[in-house]
Coordinates of C-alpha atoms in Angstrom, one line a residue:
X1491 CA 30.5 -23.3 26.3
X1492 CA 32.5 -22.3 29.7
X1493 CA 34.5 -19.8 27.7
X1494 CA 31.0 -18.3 26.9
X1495 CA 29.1 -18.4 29.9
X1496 CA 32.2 -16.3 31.4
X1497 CA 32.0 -14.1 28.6
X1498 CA 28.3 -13.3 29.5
X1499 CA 28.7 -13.2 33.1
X1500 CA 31.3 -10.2 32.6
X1501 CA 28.9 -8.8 30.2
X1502 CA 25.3 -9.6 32.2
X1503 CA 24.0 -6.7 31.4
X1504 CA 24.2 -6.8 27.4
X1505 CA 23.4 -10.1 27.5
X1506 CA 20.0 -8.8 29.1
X1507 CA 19.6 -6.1 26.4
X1508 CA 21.6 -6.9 23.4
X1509 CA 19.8 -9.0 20.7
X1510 CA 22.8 -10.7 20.1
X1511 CA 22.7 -12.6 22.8
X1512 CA 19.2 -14.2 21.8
X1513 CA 20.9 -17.7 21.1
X1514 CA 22.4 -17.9 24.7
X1515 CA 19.6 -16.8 26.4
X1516 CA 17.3 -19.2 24.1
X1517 CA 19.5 -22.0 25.1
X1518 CA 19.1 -21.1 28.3
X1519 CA 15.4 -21.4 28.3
X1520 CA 15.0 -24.2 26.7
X1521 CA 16.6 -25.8 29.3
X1522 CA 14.7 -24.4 32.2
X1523 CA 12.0 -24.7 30.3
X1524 CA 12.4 -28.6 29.6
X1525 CA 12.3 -28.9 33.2
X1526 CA 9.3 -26.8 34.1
X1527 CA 6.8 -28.4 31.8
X1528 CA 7.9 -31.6 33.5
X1529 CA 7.3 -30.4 36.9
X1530 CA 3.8 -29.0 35.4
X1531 CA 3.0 -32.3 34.2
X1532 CA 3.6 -34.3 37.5
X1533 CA 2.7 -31.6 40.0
X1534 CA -0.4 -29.8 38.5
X1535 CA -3.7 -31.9 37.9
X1536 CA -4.9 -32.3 34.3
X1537 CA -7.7 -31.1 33.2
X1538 CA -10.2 -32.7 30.3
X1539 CA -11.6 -30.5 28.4
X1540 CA -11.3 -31.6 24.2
X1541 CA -9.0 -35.1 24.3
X1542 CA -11.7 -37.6 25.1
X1543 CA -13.7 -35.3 22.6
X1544 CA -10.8 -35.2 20.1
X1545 CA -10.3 -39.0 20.6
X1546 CA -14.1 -40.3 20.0
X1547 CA -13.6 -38.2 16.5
X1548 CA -10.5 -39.9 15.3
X1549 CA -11.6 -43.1 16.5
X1550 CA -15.0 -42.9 14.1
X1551 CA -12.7 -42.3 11.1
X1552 CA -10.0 -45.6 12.6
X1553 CA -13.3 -47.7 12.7
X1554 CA -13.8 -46.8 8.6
X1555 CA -16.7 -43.5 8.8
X1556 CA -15.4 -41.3 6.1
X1557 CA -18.8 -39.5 6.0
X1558 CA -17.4 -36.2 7.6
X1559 CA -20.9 -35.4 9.6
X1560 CA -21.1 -38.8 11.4
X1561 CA -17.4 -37.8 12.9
X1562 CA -18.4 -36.7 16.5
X1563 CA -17.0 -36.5 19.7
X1564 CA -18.9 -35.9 23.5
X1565 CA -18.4 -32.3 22.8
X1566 CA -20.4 -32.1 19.3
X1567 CA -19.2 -32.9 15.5
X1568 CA -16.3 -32.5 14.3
X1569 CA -15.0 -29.6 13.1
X1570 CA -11.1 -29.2 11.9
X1571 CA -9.9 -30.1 8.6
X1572 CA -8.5 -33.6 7.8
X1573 CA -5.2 -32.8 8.5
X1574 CA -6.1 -32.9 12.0
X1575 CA -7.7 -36.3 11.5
X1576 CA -4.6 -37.9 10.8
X1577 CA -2.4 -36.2 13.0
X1578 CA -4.7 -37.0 16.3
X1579 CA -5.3 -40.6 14.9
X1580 CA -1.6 -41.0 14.9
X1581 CA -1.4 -39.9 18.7
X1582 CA -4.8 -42.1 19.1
X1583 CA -2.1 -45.2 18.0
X1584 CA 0.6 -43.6 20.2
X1585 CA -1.4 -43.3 23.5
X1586 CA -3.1 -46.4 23.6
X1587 CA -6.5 -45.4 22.2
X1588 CA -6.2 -41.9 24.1
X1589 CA -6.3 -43.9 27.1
X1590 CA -2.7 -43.3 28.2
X1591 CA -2.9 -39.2 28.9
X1592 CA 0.5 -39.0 30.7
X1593 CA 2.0 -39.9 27.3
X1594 CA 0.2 -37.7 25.4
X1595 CA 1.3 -35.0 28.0
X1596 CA 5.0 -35.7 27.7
X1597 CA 4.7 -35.6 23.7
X1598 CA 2.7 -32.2 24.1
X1599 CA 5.5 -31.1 26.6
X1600 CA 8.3 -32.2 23.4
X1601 CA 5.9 -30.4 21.3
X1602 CA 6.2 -26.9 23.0
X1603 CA 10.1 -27.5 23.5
X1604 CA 10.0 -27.7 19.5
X1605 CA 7.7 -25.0 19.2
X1606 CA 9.6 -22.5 21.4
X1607 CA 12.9 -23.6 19.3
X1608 CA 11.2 -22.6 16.4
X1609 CA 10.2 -19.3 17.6
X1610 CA 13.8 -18.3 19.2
X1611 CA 15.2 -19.1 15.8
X1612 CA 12.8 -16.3 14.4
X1613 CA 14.2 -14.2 16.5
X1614 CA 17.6 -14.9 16.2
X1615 CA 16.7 -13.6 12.7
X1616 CA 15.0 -10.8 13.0
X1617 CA 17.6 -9.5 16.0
X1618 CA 14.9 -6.9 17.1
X1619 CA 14.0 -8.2 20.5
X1620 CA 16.2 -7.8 23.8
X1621 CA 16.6 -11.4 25.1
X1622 CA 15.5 -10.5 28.7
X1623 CA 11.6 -10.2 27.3
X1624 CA 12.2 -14.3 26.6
X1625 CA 11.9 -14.7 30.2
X1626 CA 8.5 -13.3 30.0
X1627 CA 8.0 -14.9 26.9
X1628 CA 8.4 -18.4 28.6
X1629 CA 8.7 -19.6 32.4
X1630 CA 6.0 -16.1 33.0
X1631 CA 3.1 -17.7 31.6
X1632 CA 1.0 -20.1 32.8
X1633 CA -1.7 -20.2 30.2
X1634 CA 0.4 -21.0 27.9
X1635 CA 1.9 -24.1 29.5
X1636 CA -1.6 -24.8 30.4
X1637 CA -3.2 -25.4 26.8
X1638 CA -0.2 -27.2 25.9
X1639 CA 0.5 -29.5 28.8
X1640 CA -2.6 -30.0 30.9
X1641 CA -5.4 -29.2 28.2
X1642 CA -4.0 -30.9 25.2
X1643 CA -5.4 -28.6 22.5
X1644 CA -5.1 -28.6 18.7
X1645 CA -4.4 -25.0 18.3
X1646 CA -0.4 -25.6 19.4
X1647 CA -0.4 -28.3 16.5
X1648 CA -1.3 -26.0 14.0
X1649 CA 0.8 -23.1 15.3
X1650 CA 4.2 -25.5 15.7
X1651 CA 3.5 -26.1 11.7
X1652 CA 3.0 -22.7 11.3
X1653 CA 6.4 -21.4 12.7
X1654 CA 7.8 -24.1 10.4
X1655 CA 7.0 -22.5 7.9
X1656 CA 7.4 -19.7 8.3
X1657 CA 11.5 -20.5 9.3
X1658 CA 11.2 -22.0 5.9
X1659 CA 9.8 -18.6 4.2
X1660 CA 13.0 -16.9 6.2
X1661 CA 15.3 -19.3 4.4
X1662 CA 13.6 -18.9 0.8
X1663 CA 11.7 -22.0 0.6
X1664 CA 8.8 -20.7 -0.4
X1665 CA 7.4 -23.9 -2.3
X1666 CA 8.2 -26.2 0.7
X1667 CA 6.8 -23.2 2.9
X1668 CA 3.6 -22.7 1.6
X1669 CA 3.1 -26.9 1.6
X1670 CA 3.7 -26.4 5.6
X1671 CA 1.2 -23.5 6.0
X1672 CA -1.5 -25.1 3.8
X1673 CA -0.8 -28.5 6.7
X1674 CA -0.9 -26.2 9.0
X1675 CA -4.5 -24.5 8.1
X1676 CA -5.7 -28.2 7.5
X1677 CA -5.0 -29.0 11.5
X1678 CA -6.7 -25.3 12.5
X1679 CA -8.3 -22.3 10.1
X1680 CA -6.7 -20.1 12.6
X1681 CA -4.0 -20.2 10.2
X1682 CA -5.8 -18.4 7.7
X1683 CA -5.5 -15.1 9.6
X1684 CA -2.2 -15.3 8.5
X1685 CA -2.8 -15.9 4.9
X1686 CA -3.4 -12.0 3.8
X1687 CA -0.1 -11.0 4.3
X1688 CA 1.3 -14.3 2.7
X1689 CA -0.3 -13.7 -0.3
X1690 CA 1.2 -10.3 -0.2
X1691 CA 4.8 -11.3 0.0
X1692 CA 4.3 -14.2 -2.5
X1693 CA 3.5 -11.2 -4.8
X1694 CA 6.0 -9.3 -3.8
X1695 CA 8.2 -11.8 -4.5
X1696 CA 7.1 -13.4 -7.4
X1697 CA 4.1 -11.3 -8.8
X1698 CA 1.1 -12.8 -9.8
X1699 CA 1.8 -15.2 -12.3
X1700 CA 4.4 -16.3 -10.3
X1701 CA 3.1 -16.6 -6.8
X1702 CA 0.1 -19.1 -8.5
X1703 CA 2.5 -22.4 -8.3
X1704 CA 2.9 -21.7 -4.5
X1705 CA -1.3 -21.2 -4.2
X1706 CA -2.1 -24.3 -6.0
X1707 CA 0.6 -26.2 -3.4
X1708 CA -1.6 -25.0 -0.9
X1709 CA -4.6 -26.1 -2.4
X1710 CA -3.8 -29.0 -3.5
X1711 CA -2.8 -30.3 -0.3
X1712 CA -6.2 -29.4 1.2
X1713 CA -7.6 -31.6 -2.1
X1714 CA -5.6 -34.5 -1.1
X1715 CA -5.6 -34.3 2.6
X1716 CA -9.4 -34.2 2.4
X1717 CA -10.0 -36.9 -0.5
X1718 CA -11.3 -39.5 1.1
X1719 CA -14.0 -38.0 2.7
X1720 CA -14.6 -35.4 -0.2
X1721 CA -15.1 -38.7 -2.5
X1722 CA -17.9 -39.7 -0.1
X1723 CA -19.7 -36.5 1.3
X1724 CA -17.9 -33.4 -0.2
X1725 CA -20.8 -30.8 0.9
X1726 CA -20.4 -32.4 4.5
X1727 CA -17.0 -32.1 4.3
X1728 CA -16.7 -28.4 3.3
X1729 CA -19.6 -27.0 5.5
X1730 CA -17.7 -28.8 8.7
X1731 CA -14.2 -28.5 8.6
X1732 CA -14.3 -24.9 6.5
X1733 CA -17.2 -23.3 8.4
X1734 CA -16.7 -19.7 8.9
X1735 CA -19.9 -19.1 9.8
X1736 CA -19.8 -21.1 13.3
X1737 CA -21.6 -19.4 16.1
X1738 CA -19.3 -19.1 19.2
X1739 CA -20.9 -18.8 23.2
X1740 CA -21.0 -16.1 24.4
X1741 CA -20.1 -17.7 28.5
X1742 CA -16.6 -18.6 27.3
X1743 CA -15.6 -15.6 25.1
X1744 CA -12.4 -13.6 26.2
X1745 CA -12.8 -10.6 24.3
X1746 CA -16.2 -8.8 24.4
X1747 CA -17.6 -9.9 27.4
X1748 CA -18.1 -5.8 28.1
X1749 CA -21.1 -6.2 24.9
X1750 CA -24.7 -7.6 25.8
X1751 CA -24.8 -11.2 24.5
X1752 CA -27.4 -9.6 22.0
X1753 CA -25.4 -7.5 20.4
X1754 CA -22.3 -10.8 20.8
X1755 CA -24.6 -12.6 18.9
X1756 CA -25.7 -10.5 16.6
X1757 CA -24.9 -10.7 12.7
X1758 CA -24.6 -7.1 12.5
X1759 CA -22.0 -6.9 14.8
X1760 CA -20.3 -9.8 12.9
X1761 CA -20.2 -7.8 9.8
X1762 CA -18.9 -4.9 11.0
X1763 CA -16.0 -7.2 12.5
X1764 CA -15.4 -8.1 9.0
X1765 CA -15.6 -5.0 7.3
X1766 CA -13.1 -3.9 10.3
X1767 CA -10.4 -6.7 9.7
X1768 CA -10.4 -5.8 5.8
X1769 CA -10.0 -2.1 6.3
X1770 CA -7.2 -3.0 8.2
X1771 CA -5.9 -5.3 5.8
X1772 CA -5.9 -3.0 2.9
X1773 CA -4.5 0.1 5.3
X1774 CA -1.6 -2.3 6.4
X1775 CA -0.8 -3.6 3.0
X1776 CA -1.1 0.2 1.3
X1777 CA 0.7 1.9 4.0
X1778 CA 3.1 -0.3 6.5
X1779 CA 3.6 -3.3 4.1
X1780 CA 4.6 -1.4 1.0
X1781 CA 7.1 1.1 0.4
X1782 CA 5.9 4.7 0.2
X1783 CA 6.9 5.4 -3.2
X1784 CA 5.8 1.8 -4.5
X1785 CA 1.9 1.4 -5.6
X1786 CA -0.1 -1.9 -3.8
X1787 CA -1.0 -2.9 -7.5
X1788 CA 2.8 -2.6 -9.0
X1789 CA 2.9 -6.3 -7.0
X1790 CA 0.6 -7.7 -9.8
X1791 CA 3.3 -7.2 -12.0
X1792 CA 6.6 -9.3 -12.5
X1793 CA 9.7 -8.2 -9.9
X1794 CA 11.4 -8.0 -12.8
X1795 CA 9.3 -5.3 -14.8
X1796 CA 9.1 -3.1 -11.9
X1797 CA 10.3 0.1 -12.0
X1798 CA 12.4 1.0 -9.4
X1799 CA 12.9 -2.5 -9.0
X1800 CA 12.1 -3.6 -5.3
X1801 CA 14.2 -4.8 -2.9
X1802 CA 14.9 -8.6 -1.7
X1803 CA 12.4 -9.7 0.8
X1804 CA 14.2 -9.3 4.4
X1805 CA 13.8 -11.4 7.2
X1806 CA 12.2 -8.5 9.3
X1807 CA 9.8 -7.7 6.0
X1808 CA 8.7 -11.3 6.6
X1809 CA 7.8 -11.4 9.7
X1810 CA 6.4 -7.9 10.2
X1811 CA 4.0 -8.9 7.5
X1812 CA 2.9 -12.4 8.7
X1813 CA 2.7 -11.2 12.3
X1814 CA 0.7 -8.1 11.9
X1815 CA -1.2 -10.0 9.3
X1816 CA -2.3 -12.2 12.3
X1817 CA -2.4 -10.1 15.0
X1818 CA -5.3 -7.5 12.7
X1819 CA -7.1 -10.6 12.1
X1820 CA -7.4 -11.4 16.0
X1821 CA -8.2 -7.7 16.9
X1822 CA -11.4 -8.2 14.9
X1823 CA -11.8 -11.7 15.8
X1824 CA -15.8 -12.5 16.5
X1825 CA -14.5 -14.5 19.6
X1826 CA -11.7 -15.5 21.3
X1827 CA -11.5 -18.2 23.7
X1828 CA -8.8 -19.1 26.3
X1829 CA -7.3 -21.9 23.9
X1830 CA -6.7 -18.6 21.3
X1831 CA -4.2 -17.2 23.3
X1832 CA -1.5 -19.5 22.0
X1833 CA -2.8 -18.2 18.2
X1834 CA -0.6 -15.0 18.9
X1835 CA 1.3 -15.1 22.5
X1836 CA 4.8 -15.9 21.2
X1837 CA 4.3 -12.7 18.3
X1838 CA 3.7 -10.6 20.7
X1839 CA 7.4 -10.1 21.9
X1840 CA 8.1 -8.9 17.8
X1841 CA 5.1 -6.7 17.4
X1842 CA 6.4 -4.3 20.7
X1843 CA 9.6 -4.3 20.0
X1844 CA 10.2 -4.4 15.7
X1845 CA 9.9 -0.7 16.0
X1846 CA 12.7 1.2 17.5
X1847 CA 11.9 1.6 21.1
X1848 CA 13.9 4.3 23.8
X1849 CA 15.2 3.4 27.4
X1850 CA 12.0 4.7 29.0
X1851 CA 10.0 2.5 26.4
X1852 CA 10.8 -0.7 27.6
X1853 CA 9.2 -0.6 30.5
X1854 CA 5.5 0.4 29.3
X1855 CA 6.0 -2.3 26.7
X1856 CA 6.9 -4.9 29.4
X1857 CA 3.3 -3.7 31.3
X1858 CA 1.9 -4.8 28.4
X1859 CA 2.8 -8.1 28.1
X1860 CA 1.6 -8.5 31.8
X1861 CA -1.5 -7.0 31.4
X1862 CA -2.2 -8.9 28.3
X1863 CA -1.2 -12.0 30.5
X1864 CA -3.3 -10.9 33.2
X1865 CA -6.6 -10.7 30.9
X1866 CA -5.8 -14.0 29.4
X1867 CA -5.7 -15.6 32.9
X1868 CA -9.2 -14.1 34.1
X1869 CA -11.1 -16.5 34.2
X1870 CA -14.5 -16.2 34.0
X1871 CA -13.3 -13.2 31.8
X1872 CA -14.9 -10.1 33.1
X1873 CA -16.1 -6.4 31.4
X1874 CA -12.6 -5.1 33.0
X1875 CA -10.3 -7.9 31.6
X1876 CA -12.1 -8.0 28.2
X1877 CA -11.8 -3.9 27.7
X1878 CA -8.0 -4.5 29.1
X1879 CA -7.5 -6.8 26.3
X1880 CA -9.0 -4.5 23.9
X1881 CA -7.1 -1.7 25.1
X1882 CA -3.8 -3.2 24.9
X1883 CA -4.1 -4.7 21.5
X1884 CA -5.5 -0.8 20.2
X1885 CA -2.2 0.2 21.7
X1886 CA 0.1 -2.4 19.7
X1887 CA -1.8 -1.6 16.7
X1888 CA -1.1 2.3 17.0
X1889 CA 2.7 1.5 17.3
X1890 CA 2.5 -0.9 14.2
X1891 CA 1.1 2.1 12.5
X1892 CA 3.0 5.0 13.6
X1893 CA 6.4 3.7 13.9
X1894 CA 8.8 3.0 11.6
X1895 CA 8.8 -0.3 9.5
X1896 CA 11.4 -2.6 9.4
X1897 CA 14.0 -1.2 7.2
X1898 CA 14.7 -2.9 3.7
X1899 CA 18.1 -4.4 4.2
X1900 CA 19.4 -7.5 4.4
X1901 CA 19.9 -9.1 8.2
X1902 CA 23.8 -9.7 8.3
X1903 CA 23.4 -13.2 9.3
X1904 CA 20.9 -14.0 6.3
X1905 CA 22.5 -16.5 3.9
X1906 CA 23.4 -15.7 0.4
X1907 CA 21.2 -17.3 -2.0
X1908 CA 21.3 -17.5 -5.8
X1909 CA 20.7 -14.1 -7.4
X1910 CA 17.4 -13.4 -8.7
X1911 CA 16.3 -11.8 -11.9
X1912 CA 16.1 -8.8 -10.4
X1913 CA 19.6 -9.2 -8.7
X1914 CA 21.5 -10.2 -11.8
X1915 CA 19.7 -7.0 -13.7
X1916 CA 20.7 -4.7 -11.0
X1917 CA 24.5 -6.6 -10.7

């Protein structure tokens, strides 16, 4: 470890710009970090916002309700998926009935430390990103340790699940993968946004007769995570904890506070966010997501009967996909709220830099992780920080589109695995 940390001093400045260096620098961070979050915890004042709220749900399913509309809390009914249930009635146990919030703040504070592991091992991976962005990635933000720490919100449950599995997608564990995104979407429906580009590289993959084993994993979790209150009310059930319908307020929306609440409100506008997202989608997945020469529709066929055959799935194809999966569904999102940051902050880093970026392009892309900050910690938001926001994500969506895709070749430090039936064809 000595030997190494004089290695990088004599080398400081490739350390700050070589990708190589991620691991050190992670390390590094995770260390400073560990001690930040606790300084956070015993130095900044907690705030309640949804943990009484999240508690007083729980606790009606611990007393025996199972009838998913009489599961309430002081802030209305609840409204996440019964994987959620479980998971908060197992830190209702933990913290003494919810009472005990400095506990629950030091396991969120483990969480995040798990969480940002999980994350610098995706980029380890993907080897894309120079490690001095991780500064900015971490100690920089303040909302970020703020809906983990001192607000206590579900949303970094689900996404911790969610970078599980998708480290377990990187390792070709698809199966085991799609059982941790399905947990994952049964904590938060965020998830989901990620969903159109897994369903692309499941057929990719496998094609479509094989990419339905990994579907029904994901459904039939949702079937058994949700049995015992689908064997009682399923309607009630399914219209709470599924409903995508949900009307958002306008006061606490991030994103188009610039519109008249009318218009926020209206289900026009809604539609058109819809339409928006899907155009996306199918632009992405014909142009970016594919190869040029290879038709969107040749994935309903089996990798083996395609002609050329495709390449293996690279870590960088993974990730590219699942990211900018995500990040079109929250460009069109109907409303985000300050909690929503945490649905995309730590992809951010990939989407700026998976495209080759020049000397003089670091800089602008590092303004745009501030500026993004800054509109995520305006609070009220206002018509300047919303159109900011708005601004910034048009711009990461143009580079996703115009520059070039990750390549299709194999990361050096991806491990071997069996050949595939398209491997041993082409061996």
């Amino acid at each position: 470890m000595a030997a190494g940390l004089r290695r990088a001093w004599r080398e400081r400045r490739a350390v700050l710009l070589e990708p190589r260096y991620t691991p050190l620098v992670a390390a590094c961070l995770c260390l400073a970090e560990g001690g930040l979050n606790l300084w956070v915890i015993r130095r900044v004042p907690y705030t309640e916002i949804d943990w009484k709220a999240y508690m007083e749900e729980v606790e009606g399913f611990a007393n025996g309700t199972l009838d998913y509309t009489r599961l309430q809390g002081g802030t209305g009914p609840l409204v996440y998926p019964a994987g959620f249930v479980y998971i908060f009635l197992g830190l209702y146990h933990a913290t003494g009935r919810g009472a005990d919030i400095r506990l629950a703040q030091y396991l969120f504070a483990g969480l995040y430390l798990l969480n940002l592991l999980l994350v610098f091992r995706i980029y380890c991976r993907t080897n894309k990103v120079p490690p001095y962005v991780f500064f900015f990635m971490c100690c920089a933000s303040y909302r970020i340790h703020s809906i983990f720490v001192l607000r206590l919100f579900n949303d970094p449950v689900a996404m911790v699940i969610l970078f599980l599995a998708i480290n377990l997608f990187l390792e070709d564990c698809w199966s085991w993968g799609c059982l941790l995104f399905s947990l994952a979407v049964s904590v938060k429906m965020n998830i989901l946004l990620f969903a159109p580009g897994l369903l692309f590289l499941l057929l990719q993959r496998f094609g479509l007769l094989g990419c339905i084993p990994k579907l029904c994993i994901c459904a039939l979790l949702q079937v058994v995570l949700g049995l015992p209150f689908l064997l009682v009310n399923p309607v009630g059930y399914l219209t709470r904890s599924f409903d995508l319908g949900r009307q958002f307020q306008f006061k606490w929306t991030v994103n188009w506070r610039f519109l008249p609440e009318e218009v926020f409100q209206s289900r026009a506008f809604h539609v058109a966010l819809l339409l928006a997202h899907l155009a996306g989608l199918g632009l992405f997945a014909a142009r970016r997501w594919c190869r040029s020469e290879e038709s969107i529709f040749s994935l309903l066929r089996d990798p083996a009967e395609r002609k050329p055959p495709p390449p293996p799935l690279t870590v960088n194809k993974i990730v590219f996909v699942l990211f900018s999966s995500n990040f079109l569904g929250l460009c069109c999102s109907r409303s985000l709220h300050y909690q929503f940051y945490v649905w995309y902050f730590h992809t951010l880093p990939y989407l700026l830099w998976c495209t080759p970026t020049t000397k003089l392009a670091h800089m602008p892309k590092v303004l745009l992780l501030g500026v993004i900050e800054l509109c995520w910690n305006t609070y009220p938001s206002t018509i300047c920080s919303s159109l900011s926001l708005h601004i910034c994500h048009g711009l990461i969506l143009l580079q996703l589109w115009s520059g070039t895709a990750p390549l299709p070749v194999l990361h050096p430090s991806q491990p071997s695995r069996k050949p595939t039936a398209i491997s041993r064809k082409t061996q």
